[in-house]
Amino acid sequence: MIQNRRQNRLILTRKIQIIPLGEKEEIDRVYKYLRDGIFYQNKAMNQYMSALYIAAIKDISKEDRKELNRLYSRVSNSKKGSAYDKSIEFAKNMNLGYVVKQVKQDFANSCKNGLLCGKVSLPTYRKNNPLLVHVNFVRLRSTNYHQDNGMYHNYESHTDFLDHLYSKDLEVFIKFANNITFKMIFGNPHKSAYLRSEIQQIFEENYKVCGSSIQIDGKKIILNLSMDIPKQELELDENIVVGVDLGLAIPAMCGLNTNDYIRQSIGSKDDFLRIRTQLQSQRRRLQKSLASTSGGHGRQKKLKPLEKLKDRERNFVKTYNHYVSKNVVDFAVKNKAKYINVEDLSGFDSNQFILRNWSFYELQQFITYKAAKYGIEVRKINPYHTSQICSCCGHWEEGQRIDQAHFKCKSCGAELNADFNASRNIAMSTDFV
């Protein structure tokens, strides 16, 4: 995921598996440290979030708000006093300031989205919410002037490190809090080539590591490594806009506001739904066979194949969205477009077959963060009538979109591919949401 930080920089987050070094006793200690830390952190975050909400509803004074924030900025056993439950034991060496900052930010965003008007519900931090990690525990160890922690390797020189960068035996470590050392797992050198290149950029100090987070996914420990990276400088034309029509027959059709012919269709509904529905059918059959399974350890063991199947399904959709979003952004870069317009699909009927089987929201997220790397802005537009307006003359009339693939204007007579016509209308739209 990528977010804007400054005008010429971005925050990029990568998921990397890490394993603790040591014997079984040490590994058990690390898992307990992380699990307890995650549990108590999220309990504390929920307490603070509830307190902010109550304070907002009661409209307490500015001074009382300051005192409230001070009380929640101290650990539960602080001699100066704390508002946290005494049972909350924060993970040793973890920074409470990160927790406070995150809750404040989440609360502010929820208020902007209508929390106090009842439009959205109060955010809650579930048990799988990751442990927030201070930058000093994950940054480059050689640049950590505050403490002897962070990312490092044991190669004799940077040249030696580069010689191993794309090999299976690459070894990079993190000296973490509470005397814990992790080894980073990169997997297949070919599949992880881009990630390895980013690690190289960190060691060459072109990318700066930021505050990150750690989560436990099953038996795996995952580091969500955040990096501050420079945008790639491109000469983009403010007058060129890419329109993206997310459709049924063609997952994504790209068109331009400045050209009647240039287009790119990305993906195939048949390929996507064929694999997705196969996985769903397997899942339903497995669920049916497990319906009569009784409780206990045996049931948990039998449920593992179902969980693996669910993971396969989620990973397939995510991979497909990465593929589509990359091609959309590549089309924009190739045509030097400063903007990408997409339809706001938040009000669409989620019961439609294609919408149930494809996360359009995730796809739009991927397009947004990939575009941000090049300084391309993604804007949402009102989808009303984008498929019924003629992109050639602007005439609107019901029935101009004959079927899924064909559009014929009843005014100027233009005959166009219906998805391409919609993508051009999206590109030319200024009805932003």
mmCIF file of N, CA and C in Angstrom, residues 260-360:
data_model
loop_
_atom_site.group_PDB
_atom_site.id
_atom_site.type_symbol
_atom_site.label_atom_id
_atom_site.label_comp_id
_atom_site.label_asym_id
_atom_site.label_seq_id
_atom_site.Cartn_x
_atom_site.Cartn_y
_atom_site.Cartn_z
ATOM 1 N N ASP A 260 -9.768 9.585 -29.822
ATOM 2 C CA ASP A 260 -10.952 8.774 -30.133
ATOM 3 C C ASP A 260 -10.629 7.307 -30.387
ATOM 4 N N TYR A 261 -9.333 6.961 -30.467
ATOM 5 C CA TYR A 261 -8.978 5.618 -30.922
ATOM 6 C C TYR A 261 -8.139 4.815 -29.922
ATOM 7 N N ILE A 262 -7.215 5.493 -29.235
ATOM 8 C CA ILE A 262 -6.308 4.770 -28.339
ATOM 9 C C ILE A 262 -7.084 4.146 -27.180
ATOM 10 N N ARG A 263 -6.867 2.867 -26.985
ATOM 11 C CA ARG A 263 -7.569 2.143 -25.927
ATOM 12 C C ARG A 263 -6.755 0.936 -25.494
ATOM 13 N N GLN A 264 -7.134 0.350 -24.383
ATOM 14 C CA GLN A 264 -6.538 -0.918 -23.946
ATOM 15 C C GLN A 264 -7.543 -1.672 -23.091
ATOM 16 N N SER A 265 -7.831 -2.904 -23.502
ATOM 17 C CA SER A 265 -8.701 -3.771 -22.698
ATOM 18 C C SER A 265 -7.810 -4.682 -21.865
ATOM 19 N N ILE A 266 -8.145 -4.822 -20.591
ATOM 20 C CA ILE A 266 -7.294 -5.564 -19.660
ATOM 21 C C ILE A 266 -8.088 -6.686 -19.009
ATOM 22 N N GLY A 267 -7.604 -7.898 -19.158
ATOM 23 C CA GLY A 267 -8.209 -9.041 -18.488
ATOM 24 C C GLY A 267 -9.406 -9.618 -19.208
ATOM 25 N N SER A 268 -9.893 -10.717 -18.672
ATOM 26 C CA SER A 268 -11.040 -11.417 -19.241
ATOM 27 C C SER A 268 -11.950 -11.893 -18.114
ATOM 28 N N LYS A 269 -13.231 -11.568 -18.217
ATOM 29 C CA LYS A 269 -14.191 -12.011 -17.204
ATOM 30 C C LYS A 269 -14.235 -13.534 -17.135
ATOM 31 N N ASP A 270 -14.184 -14.171 -18.296
ATOM 32 C CA ASP A 270 -14.294 -15.630 -18.336
ATOM 33 C C ASP A 270 -13.159 -16.299 -17.571
ATOM 34 N N ASP A 271 -11.921 -15.807 -17.799
ATOM 35 C CA ASP A 271 -10.771 -16.386 -17.097
ATOM 36 C C ASP A 271 -10.889 -16.173 -15.594
ATOM 37 N N PHE A 272 -11.270 -14.953 -15.215
ATOM 38 C CA PHE A 272 -11.372 -14.621 -13.795
ATOM 39 C C PHE A 272 -12.441 -15.455 -13.097
ATOM 40 N N LEU A 273 -13.658 -15.435 -13.664
ATOM 41 C CA LEU A 273 -14.773 -16.115 -13.004
ATOM 42 C C LEU A 273 -14.643 -17.630 -13.053
ATOM 43 N N ARG A 274 -14.012 -18.154 -14.104
ATOM 44 C CA ARG A 274 -13.857 -19.605 -14.216
ATOM 45 C C ARG A 274 -13.046 -20.136 -13.035
ATOM 46 N N ILE A 275 -11.917 -19.499 -12.762
ATOM 47 C CA ILE A 275 -11.074 -19.956 -11.659
ATOM 48 C C ILE A 275 -11.720 -19.649 -10.318
ATOM 49 N N ARG A 276 -12.296 -18.447 -10.197
ATOM 50 C CA ARG A 276 -12.905 -18.055 -8.918
ATOM 51 C C ARG A 276 -14.085 -18.964 -8.570
ATOM 52 N N THR A 277 -14.938 -19.242 -9.538
ATOM 53 C CA THR A 277 -16.105 -20.086 -9.255
ATOM 54 C C THR A 277 -15.693 -21.537 -9.002
ATOM 55 N N GLN A 278 -14.603 -21.987 -9.638
ATOM 56 C CA GLN A 278 -14.085 -23.327 -9.348
ATOM 57 C C GLN A 278 -13.669 -23.431 -7.881
ATOM 58 N N LEU A 279 -12.959 -22.412 -7.408
ATOM 59 C CA LEU A 279 -12.525 -22.397 -6.015
ATOM 60 C C LEU A 279 -13.717 -22.333 -5.067
ATOM 61 N N GLN A 280 -14.734 -21.537 -5.436
ATOM 62 C CA GLN A 280 -15.925 -21.429 -4.594
ATOM 63 C C GLN A 280 -16.700 -22.747 -4.553
ATOM 64 N N SER A 281 -16.752 -23.441 -5.695
ATOM 65 C CA SER A 281 -17.440 -24.737 -5.740
ATOM 66 C C SER A 281 -16.736 -25.752 -4.846
ATOM 67 N N GLN A 282 -15.398 -25.759 -4.914
ATOM 68 C CA GLN A 282 -14.632 -26.651 -4.044
ATOM 69 C C GLN A 282 -14.896 -26.328 -2.578
ATOM 70 N N ARG A 283 -14.974 -25.036 -2.270
ATOM 71 C CA ARG A 283 -15.206 -24.613 -0.887
ATOM 72 C C ARG A 283 -16.580 -25.060 -0.397
ATOM 73 N N ARG A 284 -17.598 -24.920 -1.258
ATOM 74 C CA ARG A 284 -18.955 -25.331 -0.868
ATOM 75 C C ARG A 284 -19.034 -26.836 -0.627
ATOM 76 N N ARG A 285 -18.359 -27.611 -1.507
ATOM 77 C CA ARG A 285 -18.356 -29.069 -1.330
ATOM 78 C C ARG A 285 -17.673 -29.451 -0.018
ATOM 79 N N LEU A 286 -16.567 -28.769 0.270
ATOM 80 C CA LEU A 286 -15.828 -29.051 1.496
ATOM 81 C C LEU A 286 -16.645 -28.661 2.724
ATOM 82 N N GLN A 287 -17.338 -27.521 2.649
ATOM 83 C CA GLN A 287 -18.189 -27.091 3.763
ATOM 84 C C GLN A 287 -19.312 -28.096 4.022
ATOM 85 N N LYS A 288 -19.872 -28.628 2.928
ATOM 86 C CA LYS A 288 -20.951 -29.602 3.046
ATOM 87 C C LYS A 288 -20.457 -30.879 3.714
ATOM 88 N N SER A 289 -19.255 -31.297 3.342
ATOM 89 C CA SER A 289 -18.710 -32.530 3.915
ATOM 90 C C SER A 289 -18.333 -32.359 5.385
ATOM 91 N N LEU A 290 -18.091 -31.097 5.798
ATOM 92 C CA LEU A 290 -17.702 -30.831 7.182
ATOM 93 C C LEU A 290 -18.891 -30.502 8.076
ATOM 94 N N ALA A 291 -20.071 -30.405 7.480
ATOM 95 C CA ALA A 291 -21.265 -29.965 8.225
ATOM 96 C C ALA A 291 -21.566 -30.860 9.417
ATOM 97 N N SER A 292 -21.306 -32.140 9.265
ATOM 98 C CA SER A 292 -21.641 -33.085 10.343
ATOM 99 C C SER A 292 -20.461 -33.379 11.265
ATOM 100 N N THR A 293 -19.341 -32.686 11.043
ATOM 101 C CA THR A 293 -18.163 -32.939 11.872
ATOM 102 C C THR A 293 -18.364 -32.380 13.266
ATOM 103 N N SER A 294 -18.091 -33.184 14.276
ATOM 104 C CA SER A 294 -18.274 -32.747 15.668
ATOM 105 C C SER A 294 -17.102 -31.885 16.113
ATOM 106 N N GLY A 295 -17.221 -31.285 17.314
ATOM 107 C CA GLY A 295 -16.193 -30.391 17.827
ATOM 108 C C GLY A 295 -14.955 -31.139 18.281
ATOM 109 N N GLY A 296 -13.989 -30.379 18.832
ATOM 110 C CA GLY A 296 -12.755 -30.977 19.327
ATOM 111 C C GLY A 296 -11.598 -30.746 18.380
ATOM 112 N N HIS A 297 -10.439 -31.339 18.736
ATOM 113 C CA HIS A 297 -9.230 -31.150 17.936
ATOM 114 C C HIS A 297 -9.370 -31.746 16.540
ATOM 115 N N GLY A 298 -10.137 -32.827 16.433
ATOM 116 C CA GLY A 298 -10.323 -33.451 15.120
ATOM 117 C C GLY A 298 -11.002 -32.519 14.146
ATOM 118 N N ARG A 299 -11.977 -31.771 14.636
ATOM 119 C CA ARG A 299 -12.692 -30.816 13.781
ATOM 120 C C ARG A 299 -11.738 -29.710 13.303
ATOM 121 N N GLN A 300 -10.918 -29.210 14.228
ATOM 122 C CA GLN A 300 -9.979 -28.156 13.853
ATOM 123 C C GLN A 300 -9.037 -28.621 12.746
ATOM 124 N N LYS A 301 -8.597 -29.875 12.851
ATOM 125 C CA LYS A 301 -7.700 -30.424 11.839
ATOM 126 C C LYS A 301 -8.396 -30.541 10.495
ATOM 127 N N LYS A 302 -9.679 -30.954 10.525
ATOM 128 C CA LYS A 302 -10.434 -31.111 9.280
ATOM 129 C C LYS A 302 -10.782 -29.764 8.644
ATOM 130 N N LEU A 303 -10.825 -28.702 9.457
ATOM 131 C CA LEU A 303 -11.158 -27.376 8.928
ATOM 132 C C LEU A 303 -9.971 -26.706 8.234
ATOM 133 N N LYS A 304 -8.766 -27.225 8.451
ATOM 134 C CA LYS A 304 -7.578 -26.606 7.858
ATOM 135 C C LYS A 304 -7.634 -26.544 6.332
ATOM 136 N N PRO A 305 -8.069 -27.633 5.637
ATOM 137 C CA PRO A 305 -8.168 -27.543 4.167
ATOM 138 C C PRO A 305 -9.123 -26.449 3.711
ATOM 139 N N LEU A 306 -10.191 -26.212 4.488
ATOM 140 C CA LEU A 306 -11.150 -25.164 4.144
ATOM 141 C C LEU A 306 -10.495 -23.792 4.250
ATOM 142 N N GLU A 307 -9.719 -23.581 5.303
ATOM 143 C CA GLU A 307 -9.031 -22.303 5.480
ATOM 144 C C GLU A 307 -8.005 -22.085 4.371
ATOM 145 N N LYS A 308 -7.307 -23.166 3.984
ATOM 146 C CA LYS A 308 -6.332 -23.055 2.896
ATOM 147 C C LYS A 308 -7.012 -22.690 1.585
ATOM 148 N N LEU A 309 -8.191 -23.259 1.363
ATOM 149 C CA LEU A 309 -8.943 -22.965 0.146
ATOM 150 C C LEU A 309 -9.396 -21.504 0.138
ATOM 151 N N LYS A 310 -9.840 -21.015 1.289
ATOM 152 C CA LYS A 310 -10.232 -19.608 1.399
ATOM 153 C C LYS A 310 -9.043 -18.698 1.113
ATOM 154 N N ASP A 311 -7.871 -19.072 1.623
ATOM 155 C CA ASP A 311 -6.664 -18.281 1.375
ATOM 156 C C ASP A 311 -6.308 -18.275 -0.107
ATOM 157 N N ARG A 312 -6.440 -19.449 -0.750
ATOM 158 C CA ARG A 312 -6.161 -19.529 -2.189
ATOM 159 C C ARG A 312 -7.079 -18.603 -2.976
ATOM 160 N N GLU A 313 -8.347 -18.583 -2.577
ATOM 161 C CA GLU A 313 -9.339 -17.746 -3.253
ATOM 162 C C GLU A 313 -8.993 -16.267 -3.085
ATOM 163 N N ARG A 314 -8.689 -15.864 -1.855
ATOM 164 C CA ARG A 314 -8.332 -14.466 -1.586
ATOM 165 C C ARG A 314 -7.064 -14.073 -2.333
ATOM 166 N N ASN A 315 -6.075 -14.959 -2.325
ATOM 167 C CA ASN A 315 -4.811 -14.664 -3.001
ATOM 168 C C ASN A 315 -4.992 -14.550 -4.507
ATOM 169 N N PHE A 316 -5.887 -15.382 -5.065
ATOM 170 C CA PHE A 316 -6.138 -15.315 -6.503
ATOM 171 C C PHE A 316 -6.726 -13.962 -6.890
ATOM 172 N N VAL A 317 -7.742 -13.516 -6.137
ATOM 173 C CA VAL A 317 -8.375 -12.223 -6.425
ATOM 174 C C VAL A 317 -7.360 -11.096 -6.278
ATOM 175 N N LYS A 318 -6.552 -11.165 -5.236
ATOM 176 C CA LYS A 318 -5.556 -10.122 -4.995
ATOM 177 C C LYS A 318 -4.526 -10.075 -6.121
ATOM 178 N N THR A 319 -4.061 -11.247 -6.543
ATOM 179 C CA THR A 319 -3.087 -11.311 -7.635
ATOM 180 C C THR A 319 -3.674 -10.766 -8.928
ATOM 181 N N TYR A 320 -4.942 -11.105 -9.194
ATOM 182 C CA TYR A 320 -5.593 -10.622 -10.412
ATOM 183 C C TYR A 320 -5.744 -9.102 -10.366
ATOM 184 N N ASN A 321 -6.088 -8.572 -9.215
ATOM 185 C CA ASN A 321 -6.213 -7.121 -9.076
ATOM 186 C C ASN A 321 -4.871 -6.421 -9.253
ATOM 187 N N HIS A 322 -3.801 -7.054 -8.787
ATOM 188 C CA HIS A 322 -2.462 -6.493 -9.015
ATOM 189 C C HIS A 322 -2.160 -6.448 -10.521
ATOM 190 N N TYR A 323 -2.511 -7.518 -11.211
ATOM 191 C CA TYR A 323 -2.278 -7.588 -12.658
ATOM 192 C C TYR A 323 -3.042 -6.489 -13.397
ATOM 193 N N VAL A 324 -4.331 -6.350 -13.091
ATOM 194 C CA VAL A 324 -5.162 -5.352 -13.775
ATOM 195 C C VAL A 324 -4.683 -3.942 -13.447
ATOM 196 N N SER A 325 -4.440 -3.661 -12.170
ATOM 197 C CA SER A 325 -4.035 -2.311 -11.760
ATOM 198 C C SER A 325 -2.698 -1.908 -12.364
ATOM 199 N N LYS A 326 -1.758 -2.846 -12.447
ATOM 200 C CA LYS A 326 -0.454 -2.544 -13.050
ATOM 201 C C LYS A 326 -0.618 -2.129 -14.504
ATOM 202 N N ASN A 327 -1.466 -2.843 -15.228
ATOM 203 C CA ASN A 327 -1.665 -2.528 -16.639
ATOM 204 C C ASN A 327 -2.389 -1.195 -16.835
ATOM 205 N N VAL A 328 -3.314 -0.868 -15.936
ATOM 206 C CA VAL A 328 -3.999 0.432 -16.005
ATOM 207 C C VAL A 328 -2.987 1.559 -15.839
ATOM 208 N N VAL A 329 -2.133 1.443 -14.827
ATOM 209 C CA VAL A 329 -1.140 2.486 -14.556
ATOM 210 C C VAL A 329 -0.105 2.551 -15.678
ATOM 211 N N ASP A 330 0.306 1.401 -16.202
ATOM 212 C CA ASP A 330 1.246 1.393 -17.333
ATOM 213 C C ASP A 330 0.660 2.128 -18.535
ATOM 214 N N PHE A 331 -0.640 1.967 -18.768
ATOM 215 C CA PHE A 331 -1.317 2.666 -19.866
ATOM 216 C C PHE A 331 -1.266 4.177 -19.633
ATOM 217 N N ALA A 332 -1.494 4.601 -18.393
ATOM 218 C CA ALA A 332 -1.451 6.030 -18.062
ATOM 219 C C ALA A 332 -0.046 6.597 -18.233
ATOM 220 N N VAL A 333 0.960 5.853 -17.778
ATOM 221 C CA VAL A 333 2.352 6.298 -17.905
ATOM 222 C C VAL A 333 2.744 6.410 -19.375
ATOM 223 N N LYS A 334 2.377 5.408 -20.154
ATOM 224 C CA LYS A 334 2.697 5.398 -21.582
ATOM 225 C C LYS A 334 2.113 6.612 -22.299
ATOM 226 N N ASN A 335 0.934 7.040 -21.883
ATOM 227 C CA ASN A 335 0.262 8.171 -22.529
ATOM 228 C C ASN A 335 0.459 9.490 -21.781
ATOM 229 N N LYS A 336 1.355 9.483 -20.772
ATOM 230 C CA LYS A 336 1.731 10.683 -20.016
ATOM 231 C C LYS A 336 0.533 11.379 -19.377
ATOM 232 N N ALA A 337 -0.414 10.591 -18.895
ATOM 233 C CA ALA A 337 -1.624 11.146 -18.283
ATOM 234 C C ALA A 337 -1.357 11.550 -16.836
ATOM 235 N N LYS A 338 -1.802 12.727 -16.479
ATOM 236 C CA LYS A 338 -1.654 13.211 -15.106
ATOM 237 C C LYS A 338 -2.741 12.641 -14.203
ATOM 238 N N TYR A 339 -3.886 12.262 -14.788
ATOM 239 C CA TYR A 339 -5.024 11.807 -13.987
ATOM 240 C C TYR A 339 -5.576 10.476 -14.498
ATOM 241 N N ILE A 340 -6.110 9.694 -13.575
ATOM 242 C CA ILE A 340 -6.884 8.499 -13.898
ATOM 243 C C ILE A 340 -8.248 8.675 -13.246
ATOM 244 N N ASN A 341 -9.304 8.616 -14.053
ATOM 245 C CA ASN A 341 -10.667 8.701 -13.523
ATOM 246 C C ASN A 341 -11.269 7.305 -13.421
ATOM 247 N N VAL A 342 -11.859 7.002 -12.275
ATOM 248 C CA VAL A 342 -12.574 5.736 -12.087
ATOM 249 C C VAL A 342 -13.968 6.056 -11.557
ATOM 250 N N GLU A 343 -14.903 5.135 -11.773
ATOM 251 C CA GLU A 343 -16.265 5.337 -11.292
ATOM 252 C C GLU A 343 -16.357 5.048 -9.795
ATOM 253 N N ASP A 344 -17.176 5.818 -9.113
ATOM 254 C CA ASP A 344 -17.475 5.549 -7.712
ATOM 255 C C ASP A 344 -18.554 4.469 -7.668
ATOM 256 N N LEU A 345 -18.168 3.252 -7.274
ATOM 257 C CA LEU A 345 -19.087 2.108 -7.296
ATOM 258 C C LEU A 345 -19.662 1.792 -5.921
ATOM 259 N N SER A 346 -19.513 2.722 -4.975
ATOM 260 C CA SER A 346 -19.936 2.432 -3.601
ATOM 261 C C SER A 346 -21.432 2.173 -3.468
ATOM 262 N N GLY A 347 -22.244 2.724 -4.371
ATOM 263 C CA GLY A 347 -23.685 2.540 -4.238
ATOM 264 C C GLY A 347 -24.257 1.417 -5.072
ATOM 265 N N PHE A 348 -23.396 0.663 -5.755
ATOM 266 C CA PHE A 348 -23.888 -0.384 -6.643
ATOM 267 C C PHE A 348 -24.369 -1.603 -5.867
ATOM 268 N N ASP A 349 -25.229 -2.365 -6.487
ATOM 269 C CA ASP A 349 -25.820 -3.552 -5.866
ATOM 270 C C ASP A 349 -24.773 -4.648 -5.770
ATOM 271 N N SER A 350 -24.358 -4.977 -4.537
ATOM 272 C CA SER A 350 -23.324 -5.999 -4.351
ATOM 273 C C SER A 350 -23.838 -7.404 -4.629
ATOM 274 N N ASN A 351 -25.138 -7.544 -4.919
ATOM 275 C CA ASN A 351 -25.676 -8.863 -5.240
ATOM 276 C C ASN A 351 -25.401 -9.255 -6.687
ATOM 277 N N GLN A 352 -24.986 -8.257 -7.504
ATOM 278 C CA GLN A 352 -24.645 -8.607 -8.873
ATOM 279 C C GLN A 352 -23.527 -9.650 -8.849
ATOM 280 N N PHE A 353 -23.632 -10.623 -9.737
ATOM 281 C CA PHE A 353 -22.707 -11.760 -9.723
ATOM 282 C C PHE A 353 -21.244 -11.314 -9.800
ATOM 283 N N ILE A 354 -20.939 -10.404 -10.718
ATOM 284 C CA ILE A 354 -19.545 -9.991 -10.906
ATOM 285 C C ILE A 354 -19.024 -9.237 -9.687
ATOM 286 N N LEU A 355 -19.902 -8.416 -9.052
ATOM 287 C CA LEU A 355 -19.455 -7.645 -7.898
ATOM 288 C C LEU A 355 -19.235 -8.536 -6.681
ATOM 289 N N ARG A 356 -20.007 -9.622 -6.583
ATOM 290 C CA ARG A 356 -19.807 -10.567 -5.480
ATOM 291 C C ARG A 356 -18.506 -11.332 -5.646
ATOM 292 N N ASN A 357 -18.049 -11.466 -6.879
ATOM 293 C CA ASN A 357 -16.888 -12.301 -7.158
ATOM 294 C C ASN A 357 -15.611 -11.501 -7.406
ATOM 295 N N TRP A 358 -15.656 -10.213 -7.209
ATOM 296 C CA TRP A 358 -14.476 -9.414 -7.504
ATOM 297 C C TRP A 358 -14.463 -8.178 -6.624
ATOM 298 N N SER A 359 -13.379 -7.934 -5.938
ATOM 299 C CA SER A 359 -13.269 -6.766 -5.068
ATOM 300 C C SER A 359 -12.859 -5.552 -5.882
ATOM 301 N N PHE A 360 -13.863 -4.790 -6.372
ATOM 302 C CA PHE A 360 -13.572 -3.574 -7.125
ATOM 303 C C PHE A 360 -12.909 -2.534 -6.225
#
